CSV table of N, CA and C in Angstrom, one decimal:
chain,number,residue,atom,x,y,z
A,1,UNK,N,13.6,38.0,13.7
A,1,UNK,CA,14.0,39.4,13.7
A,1,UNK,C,12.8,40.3,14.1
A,2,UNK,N,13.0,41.2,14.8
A,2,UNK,CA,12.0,42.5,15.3
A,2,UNK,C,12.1,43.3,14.6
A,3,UNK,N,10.8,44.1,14.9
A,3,UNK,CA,10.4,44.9,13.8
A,3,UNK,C,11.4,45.9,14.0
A,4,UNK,N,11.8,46.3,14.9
A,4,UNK,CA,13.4,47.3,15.3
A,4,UNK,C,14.3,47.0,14.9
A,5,UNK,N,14.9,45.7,14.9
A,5,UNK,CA,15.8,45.0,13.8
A,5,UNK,C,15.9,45.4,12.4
A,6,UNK,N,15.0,45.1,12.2
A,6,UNK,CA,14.5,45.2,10.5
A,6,UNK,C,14.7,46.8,10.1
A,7,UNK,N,14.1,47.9,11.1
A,7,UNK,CA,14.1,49.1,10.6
A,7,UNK,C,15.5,49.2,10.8
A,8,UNK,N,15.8,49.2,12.0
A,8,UNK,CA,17.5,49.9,11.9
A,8,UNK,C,18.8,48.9,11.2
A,9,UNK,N,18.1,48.0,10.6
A,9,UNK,CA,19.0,46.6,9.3
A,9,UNK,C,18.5,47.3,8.6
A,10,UNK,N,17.5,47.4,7.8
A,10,UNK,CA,17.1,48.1,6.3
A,10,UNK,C,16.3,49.5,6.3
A,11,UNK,N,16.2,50.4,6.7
A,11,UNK,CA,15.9,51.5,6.9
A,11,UNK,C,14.9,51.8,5.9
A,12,UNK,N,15.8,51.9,4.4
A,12,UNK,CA,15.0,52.3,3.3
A,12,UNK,C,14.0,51.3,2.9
A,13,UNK,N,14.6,50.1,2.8
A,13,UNK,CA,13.6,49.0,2.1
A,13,UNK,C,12.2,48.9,3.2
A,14,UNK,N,12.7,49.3,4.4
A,14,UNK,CA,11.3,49.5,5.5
A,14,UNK,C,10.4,50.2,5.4
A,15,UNK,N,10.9,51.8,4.8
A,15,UNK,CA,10.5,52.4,4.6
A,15,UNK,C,9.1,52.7,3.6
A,16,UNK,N,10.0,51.8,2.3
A,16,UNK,CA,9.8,51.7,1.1
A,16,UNK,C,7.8,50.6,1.4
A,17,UNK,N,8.4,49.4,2.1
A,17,UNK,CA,7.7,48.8,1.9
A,17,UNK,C,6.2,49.6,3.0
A,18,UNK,N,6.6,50.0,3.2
A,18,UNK,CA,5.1,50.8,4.3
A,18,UNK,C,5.0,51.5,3.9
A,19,UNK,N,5.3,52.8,3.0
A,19,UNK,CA,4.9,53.9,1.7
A,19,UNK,C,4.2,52.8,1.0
A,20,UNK,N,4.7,51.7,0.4
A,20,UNK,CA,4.1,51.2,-0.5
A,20,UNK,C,2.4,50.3,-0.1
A,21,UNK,N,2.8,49.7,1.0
A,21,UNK,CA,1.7,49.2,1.6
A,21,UNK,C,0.5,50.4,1.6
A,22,UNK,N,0.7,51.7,2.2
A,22,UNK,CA,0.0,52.3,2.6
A,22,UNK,C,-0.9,53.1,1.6
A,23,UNK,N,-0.1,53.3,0.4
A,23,UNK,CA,-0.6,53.9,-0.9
A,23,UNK,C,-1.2,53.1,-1.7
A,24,UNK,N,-0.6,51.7,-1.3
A,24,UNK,CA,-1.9,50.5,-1.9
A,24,UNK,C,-2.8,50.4,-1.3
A,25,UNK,N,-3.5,50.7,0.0
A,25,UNK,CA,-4.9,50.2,0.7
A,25,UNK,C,-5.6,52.0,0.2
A,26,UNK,N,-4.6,53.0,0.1
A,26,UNK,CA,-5.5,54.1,-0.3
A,26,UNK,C,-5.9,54.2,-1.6
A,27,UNK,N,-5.4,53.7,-2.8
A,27,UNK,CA,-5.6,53.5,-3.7
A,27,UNK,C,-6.7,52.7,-3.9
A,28,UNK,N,-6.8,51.5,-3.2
A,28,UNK,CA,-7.7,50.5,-3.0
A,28,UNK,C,-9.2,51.3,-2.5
A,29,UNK,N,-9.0,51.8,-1.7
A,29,UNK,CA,-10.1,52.4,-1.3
A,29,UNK,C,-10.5,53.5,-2.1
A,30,UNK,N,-9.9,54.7,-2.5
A,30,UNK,CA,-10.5,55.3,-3.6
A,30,UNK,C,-11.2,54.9,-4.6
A,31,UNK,N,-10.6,53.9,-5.2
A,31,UNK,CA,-11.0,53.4,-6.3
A,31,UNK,C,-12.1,52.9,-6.2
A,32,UNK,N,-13.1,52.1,-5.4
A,32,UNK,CA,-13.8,51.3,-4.5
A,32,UNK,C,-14.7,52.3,-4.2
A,33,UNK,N,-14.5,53.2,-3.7
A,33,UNK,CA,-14.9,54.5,-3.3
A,33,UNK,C,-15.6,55.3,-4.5
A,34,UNK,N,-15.0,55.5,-5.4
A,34,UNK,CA,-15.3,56.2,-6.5
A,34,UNK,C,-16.4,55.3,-7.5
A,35,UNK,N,-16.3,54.1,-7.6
A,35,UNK,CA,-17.0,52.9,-8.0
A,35,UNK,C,-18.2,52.9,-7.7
A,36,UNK,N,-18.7,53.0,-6.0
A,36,UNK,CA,-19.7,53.3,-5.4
A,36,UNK,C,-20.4,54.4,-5.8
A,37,UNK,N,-19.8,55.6,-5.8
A,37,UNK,CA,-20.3,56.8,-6.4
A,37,UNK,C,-20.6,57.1,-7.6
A,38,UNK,N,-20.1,56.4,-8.6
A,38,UNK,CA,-20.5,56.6,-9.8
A,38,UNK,C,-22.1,55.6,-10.1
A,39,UNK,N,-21.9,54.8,-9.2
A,39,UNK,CA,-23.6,53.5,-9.3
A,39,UNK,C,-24.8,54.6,-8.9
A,40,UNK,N,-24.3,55.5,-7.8
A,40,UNK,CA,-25.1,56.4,-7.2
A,40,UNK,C,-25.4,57.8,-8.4
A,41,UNK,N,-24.4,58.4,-9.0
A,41,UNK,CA,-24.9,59.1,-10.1
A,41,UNK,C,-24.2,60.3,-9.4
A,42,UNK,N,-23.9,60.4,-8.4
A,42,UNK,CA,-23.8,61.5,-8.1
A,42,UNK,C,-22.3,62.4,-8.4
A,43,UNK,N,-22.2,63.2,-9.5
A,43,UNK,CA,-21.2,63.7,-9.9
A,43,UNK,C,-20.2,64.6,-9.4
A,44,UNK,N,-20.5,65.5,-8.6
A,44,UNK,CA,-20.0,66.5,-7.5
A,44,UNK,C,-18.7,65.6,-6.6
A,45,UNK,N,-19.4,63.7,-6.6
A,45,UNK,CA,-18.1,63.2,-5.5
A,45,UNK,C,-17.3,62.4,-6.3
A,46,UNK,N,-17.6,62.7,-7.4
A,46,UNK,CA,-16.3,61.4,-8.6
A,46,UNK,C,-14.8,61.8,-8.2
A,47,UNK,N,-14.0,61.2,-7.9
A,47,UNK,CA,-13.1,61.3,-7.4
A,47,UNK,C,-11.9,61.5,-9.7
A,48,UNK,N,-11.5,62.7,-9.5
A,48,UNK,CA,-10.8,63.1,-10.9
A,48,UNK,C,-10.4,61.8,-11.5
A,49,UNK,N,-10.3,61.8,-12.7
A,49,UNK,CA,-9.4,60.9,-13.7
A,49,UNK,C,-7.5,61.0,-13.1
A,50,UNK,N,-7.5,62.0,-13.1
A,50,UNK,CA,-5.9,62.8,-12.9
A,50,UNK,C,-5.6,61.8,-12.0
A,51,UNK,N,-6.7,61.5,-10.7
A,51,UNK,CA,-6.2,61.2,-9.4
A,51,UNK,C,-6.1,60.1,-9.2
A,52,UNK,N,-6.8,58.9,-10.5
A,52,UNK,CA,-7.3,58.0,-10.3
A,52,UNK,C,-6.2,57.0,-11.3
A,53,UNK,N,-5.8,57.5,-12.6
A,53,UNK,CA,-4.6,57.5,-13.5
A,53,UNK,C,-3.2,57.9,-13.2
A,54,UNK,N,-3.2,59.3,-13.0
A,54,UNK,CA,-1.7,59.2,-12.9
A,54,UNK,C,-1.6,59.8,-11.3
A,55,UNK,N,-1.8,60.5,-10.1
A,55,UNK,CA,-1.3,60.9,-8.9
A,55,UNK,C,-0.8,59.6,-8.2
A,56,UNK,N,-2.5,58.9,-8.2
A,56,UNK,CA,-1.9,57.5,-6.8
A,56,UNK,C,-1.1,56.3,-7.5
A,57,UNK,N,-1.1,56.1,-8.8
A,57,UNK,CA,0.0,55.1,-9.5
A,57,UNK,C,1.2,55.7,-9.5
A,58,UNK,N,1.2,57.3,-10.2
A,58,UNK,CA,2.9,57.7,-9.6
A,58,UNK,C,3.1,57.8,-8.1
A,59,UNK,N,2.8,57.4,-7.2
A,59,UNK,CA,3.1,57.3,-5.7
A,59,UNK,C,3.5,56.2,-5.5
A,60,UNK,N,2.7,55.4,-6.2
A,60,UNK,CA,3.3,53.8,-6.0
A,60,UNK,C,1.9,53.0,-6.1
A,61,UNK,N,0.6,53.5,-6.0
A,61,UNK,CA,-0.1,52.5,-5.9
A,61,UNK,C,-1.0,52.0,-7.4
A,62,UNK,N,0.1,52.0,-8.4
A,62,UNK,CA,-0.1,51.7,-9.1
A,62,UNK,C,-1.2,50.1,-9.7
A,63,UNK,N,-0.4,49.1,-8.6
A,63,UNK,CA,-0.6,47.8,-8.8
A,63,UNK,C,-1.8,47.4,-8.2
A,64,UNK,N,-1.9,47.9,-7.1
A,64,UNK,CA,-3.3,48.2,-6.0
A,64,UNK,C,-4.6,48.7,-7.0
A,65,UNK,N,-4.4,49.9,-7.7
A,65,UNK,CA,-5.2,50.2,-8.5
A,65,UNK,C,-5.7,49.4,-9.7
A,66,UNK,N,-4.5,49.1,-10.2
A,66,UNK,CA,-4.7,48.2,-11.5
A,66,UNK,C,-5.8,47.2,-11.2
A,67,UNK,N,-5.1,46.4,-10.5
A,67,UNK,CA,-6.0,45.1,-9.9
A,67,UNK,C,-7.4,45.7,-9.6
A,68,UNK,N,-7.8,46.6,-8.6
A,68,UNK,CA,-8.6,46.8,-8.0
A,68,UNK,C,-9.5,47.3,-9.4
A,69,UNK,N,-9.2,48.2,-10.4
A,69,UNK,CA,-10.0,48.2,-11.5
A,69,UNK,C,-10.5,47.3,-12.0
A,70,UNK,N,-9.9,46.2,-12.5
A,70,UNK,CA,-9.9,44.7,-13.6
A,70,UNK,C,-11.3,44.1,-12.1
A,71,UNK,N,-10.8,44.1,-11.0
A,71,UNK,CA,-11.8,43.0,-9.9
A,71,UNK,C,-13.3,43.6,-10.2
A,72,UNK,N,-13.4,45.2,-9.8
A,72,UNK,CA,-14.6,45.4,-9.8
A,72,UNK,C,-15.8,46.7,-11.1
A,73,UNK,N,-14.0,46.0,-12.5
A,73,UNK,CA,-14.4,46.5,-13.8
A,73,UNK,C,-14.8,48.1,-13.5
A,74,UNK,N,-14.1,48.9,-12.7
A,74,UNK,CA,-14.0,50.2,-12.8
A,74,UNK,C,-13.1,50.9,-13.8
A,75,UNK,N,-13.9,51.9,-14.5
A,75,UNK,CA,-13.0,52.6,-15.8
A,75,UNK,C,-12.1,51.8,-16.8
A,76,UNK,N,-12.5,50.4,-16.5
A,76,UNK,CA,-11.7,49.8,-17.8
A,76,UNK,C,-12.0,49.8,-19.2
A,77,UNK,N,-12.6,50.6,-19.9
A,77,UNK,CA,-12.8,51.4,-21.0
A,77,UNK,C,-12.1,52.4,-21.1
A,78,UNK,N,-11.5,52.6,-20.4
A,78,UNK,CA,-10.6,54.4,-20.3
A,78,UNK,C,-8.9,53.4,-20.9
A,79,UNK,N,-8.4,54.5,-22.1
A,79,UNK,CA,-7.3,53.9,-22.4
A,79,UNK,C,-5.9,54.0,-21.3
A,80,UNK,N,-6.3,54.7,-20.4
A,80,UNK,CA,-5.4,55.3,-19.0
A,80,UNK,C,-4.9,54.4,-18.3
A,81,UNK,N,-6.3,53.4,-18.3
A,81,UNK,CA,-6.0,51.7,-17.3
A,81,UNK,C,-5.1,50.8,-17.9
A,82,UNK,N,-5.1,50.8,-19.0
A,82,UNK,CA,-4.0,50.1,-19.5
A,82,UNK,C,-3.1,50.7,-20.3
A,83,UNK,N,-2.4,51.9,-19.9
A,83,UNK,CA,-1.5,52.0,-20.4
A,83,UNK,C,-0.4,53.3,-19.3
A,84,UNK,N,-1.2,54.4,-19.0
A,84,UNK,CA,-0.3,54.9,-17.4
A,84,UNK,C,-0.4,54.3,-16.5
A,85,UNK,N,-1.9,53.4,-16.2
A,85,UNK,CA,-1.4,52.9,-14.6
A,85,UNK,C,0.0,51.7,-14.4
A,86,UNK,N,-0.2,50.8,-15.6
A,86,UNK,CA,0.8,50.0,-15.4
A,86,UNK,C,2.5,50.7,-16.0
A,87,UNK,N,2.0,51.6,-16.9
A,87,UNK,CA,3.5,52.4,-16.9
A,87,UNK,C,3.9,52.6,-15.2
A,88,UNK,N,3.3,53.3,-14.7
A,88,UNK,CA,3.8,53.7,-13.4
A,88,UNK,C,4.4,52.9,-12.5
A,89,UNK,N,3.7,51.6,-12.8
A,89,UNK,CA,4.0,50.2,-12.0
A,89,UNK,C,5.1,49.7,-12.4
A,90,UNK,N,5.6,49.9,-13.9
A,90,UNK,CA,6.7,49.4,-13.8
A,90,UNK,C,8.1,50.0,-13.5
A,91,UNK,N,7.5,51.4,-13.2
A,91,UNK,CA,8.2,52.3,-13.3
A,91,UNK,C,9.1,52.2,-11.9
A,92,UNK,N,8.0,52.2,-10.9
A,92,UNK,CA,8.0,51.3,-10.0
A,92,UNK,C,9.2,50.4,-9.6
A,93,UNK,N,8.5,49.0,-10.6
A,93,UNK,CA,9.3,48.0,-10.5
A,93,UNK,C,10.6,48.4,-10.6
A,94,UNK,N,10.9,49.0,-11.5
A,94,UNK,CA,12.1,49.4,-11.9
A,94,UNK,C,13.0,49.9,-11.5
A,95,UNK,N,12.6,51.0,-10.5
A,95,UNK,CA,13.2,51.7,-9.1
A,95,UNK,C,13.6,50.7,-8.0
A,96,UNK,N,12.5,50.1,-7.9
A,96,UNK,CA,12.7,48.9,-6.4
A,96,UNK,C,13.7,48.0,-7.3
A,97,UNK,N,13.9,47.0,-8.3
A,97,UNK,CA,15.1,46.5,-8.4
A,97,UNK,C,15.8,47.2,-8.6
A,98,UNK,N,16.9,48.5,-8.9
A,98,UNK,CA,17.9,48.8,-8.9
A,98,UNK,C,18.1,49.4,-7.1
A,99,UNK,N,17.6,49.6,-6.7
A,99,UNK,CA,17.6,49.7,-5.3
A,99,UNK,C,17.8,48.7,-4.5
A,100,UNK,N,18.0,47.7,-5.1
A,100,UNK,CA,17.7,45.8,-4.7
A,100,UNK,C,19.2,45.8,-5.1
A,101,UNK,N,19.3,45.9,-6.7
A,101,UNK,CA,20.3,45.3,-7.1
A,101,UNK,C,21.7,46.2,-6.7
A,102,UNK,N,21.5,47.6,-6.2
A,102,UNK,CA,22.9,48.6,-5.4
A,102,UNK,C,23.2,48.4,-4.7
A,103,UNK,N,22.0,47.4,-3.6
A,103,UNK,CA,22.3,47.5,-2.7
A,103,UNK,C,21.8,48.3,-1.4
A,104,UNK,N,21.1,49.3,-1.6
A,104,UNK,CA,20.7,50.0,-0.4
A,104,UNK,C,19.8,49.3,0.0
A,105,UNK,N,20.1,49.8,1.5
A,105,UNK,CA,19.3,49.3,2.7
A,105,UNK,C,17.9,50.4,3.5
């Protein structure tokens, strides 16, 4: 099946899955990003808690983030990491199966 297939067969779930992809490598990167910057000291480019906790997990890149904390032990002292980012993830989950299970395409 082509990638034109697939979009004009599943529209949403195509959609879904490249918002999701794409908010995972940005999340990935911020976080990675912000990691670097904090070794460096320099305070002016810390990328917010807000943005790091709840913006890119409620977008979807919850799971990207999570992991990407635990790999290179960023802010995992913060009770945020384990408790909004994976809220969001499941929240997540929870959207994409009933969207699975209705049926849309």
């Amino acid at each position: 099946m082509s990638l034109t297939d697939l979009i004009a067969t599943y529209p949403v779930r195509t959609a879904l899955t490249i918002w999701l992809l794409a908010i995972s490598i940005i999340s990935l990167c911020v976080c990675i990003y912000d990691k670097k910057v904090s070794k460096k000291g320099d305070v002016k480019l810390r990328i917010p808690e807000k943005i790091l906790f709840v913006i890119l997990p409620l977008l979807g890149g919850g799971l990207a983030m999570f992991l990407t904390m635990l790999g290179i032990r960023h802010k995992t002292k913060h009770w945020q990491c384990y408790v909004l980012v994976p809220f969001f993830t499941l929240l997540w989950c929870a959207g994409i199966f009933l969207l699975c299970r209705f049926g849309i395409k």
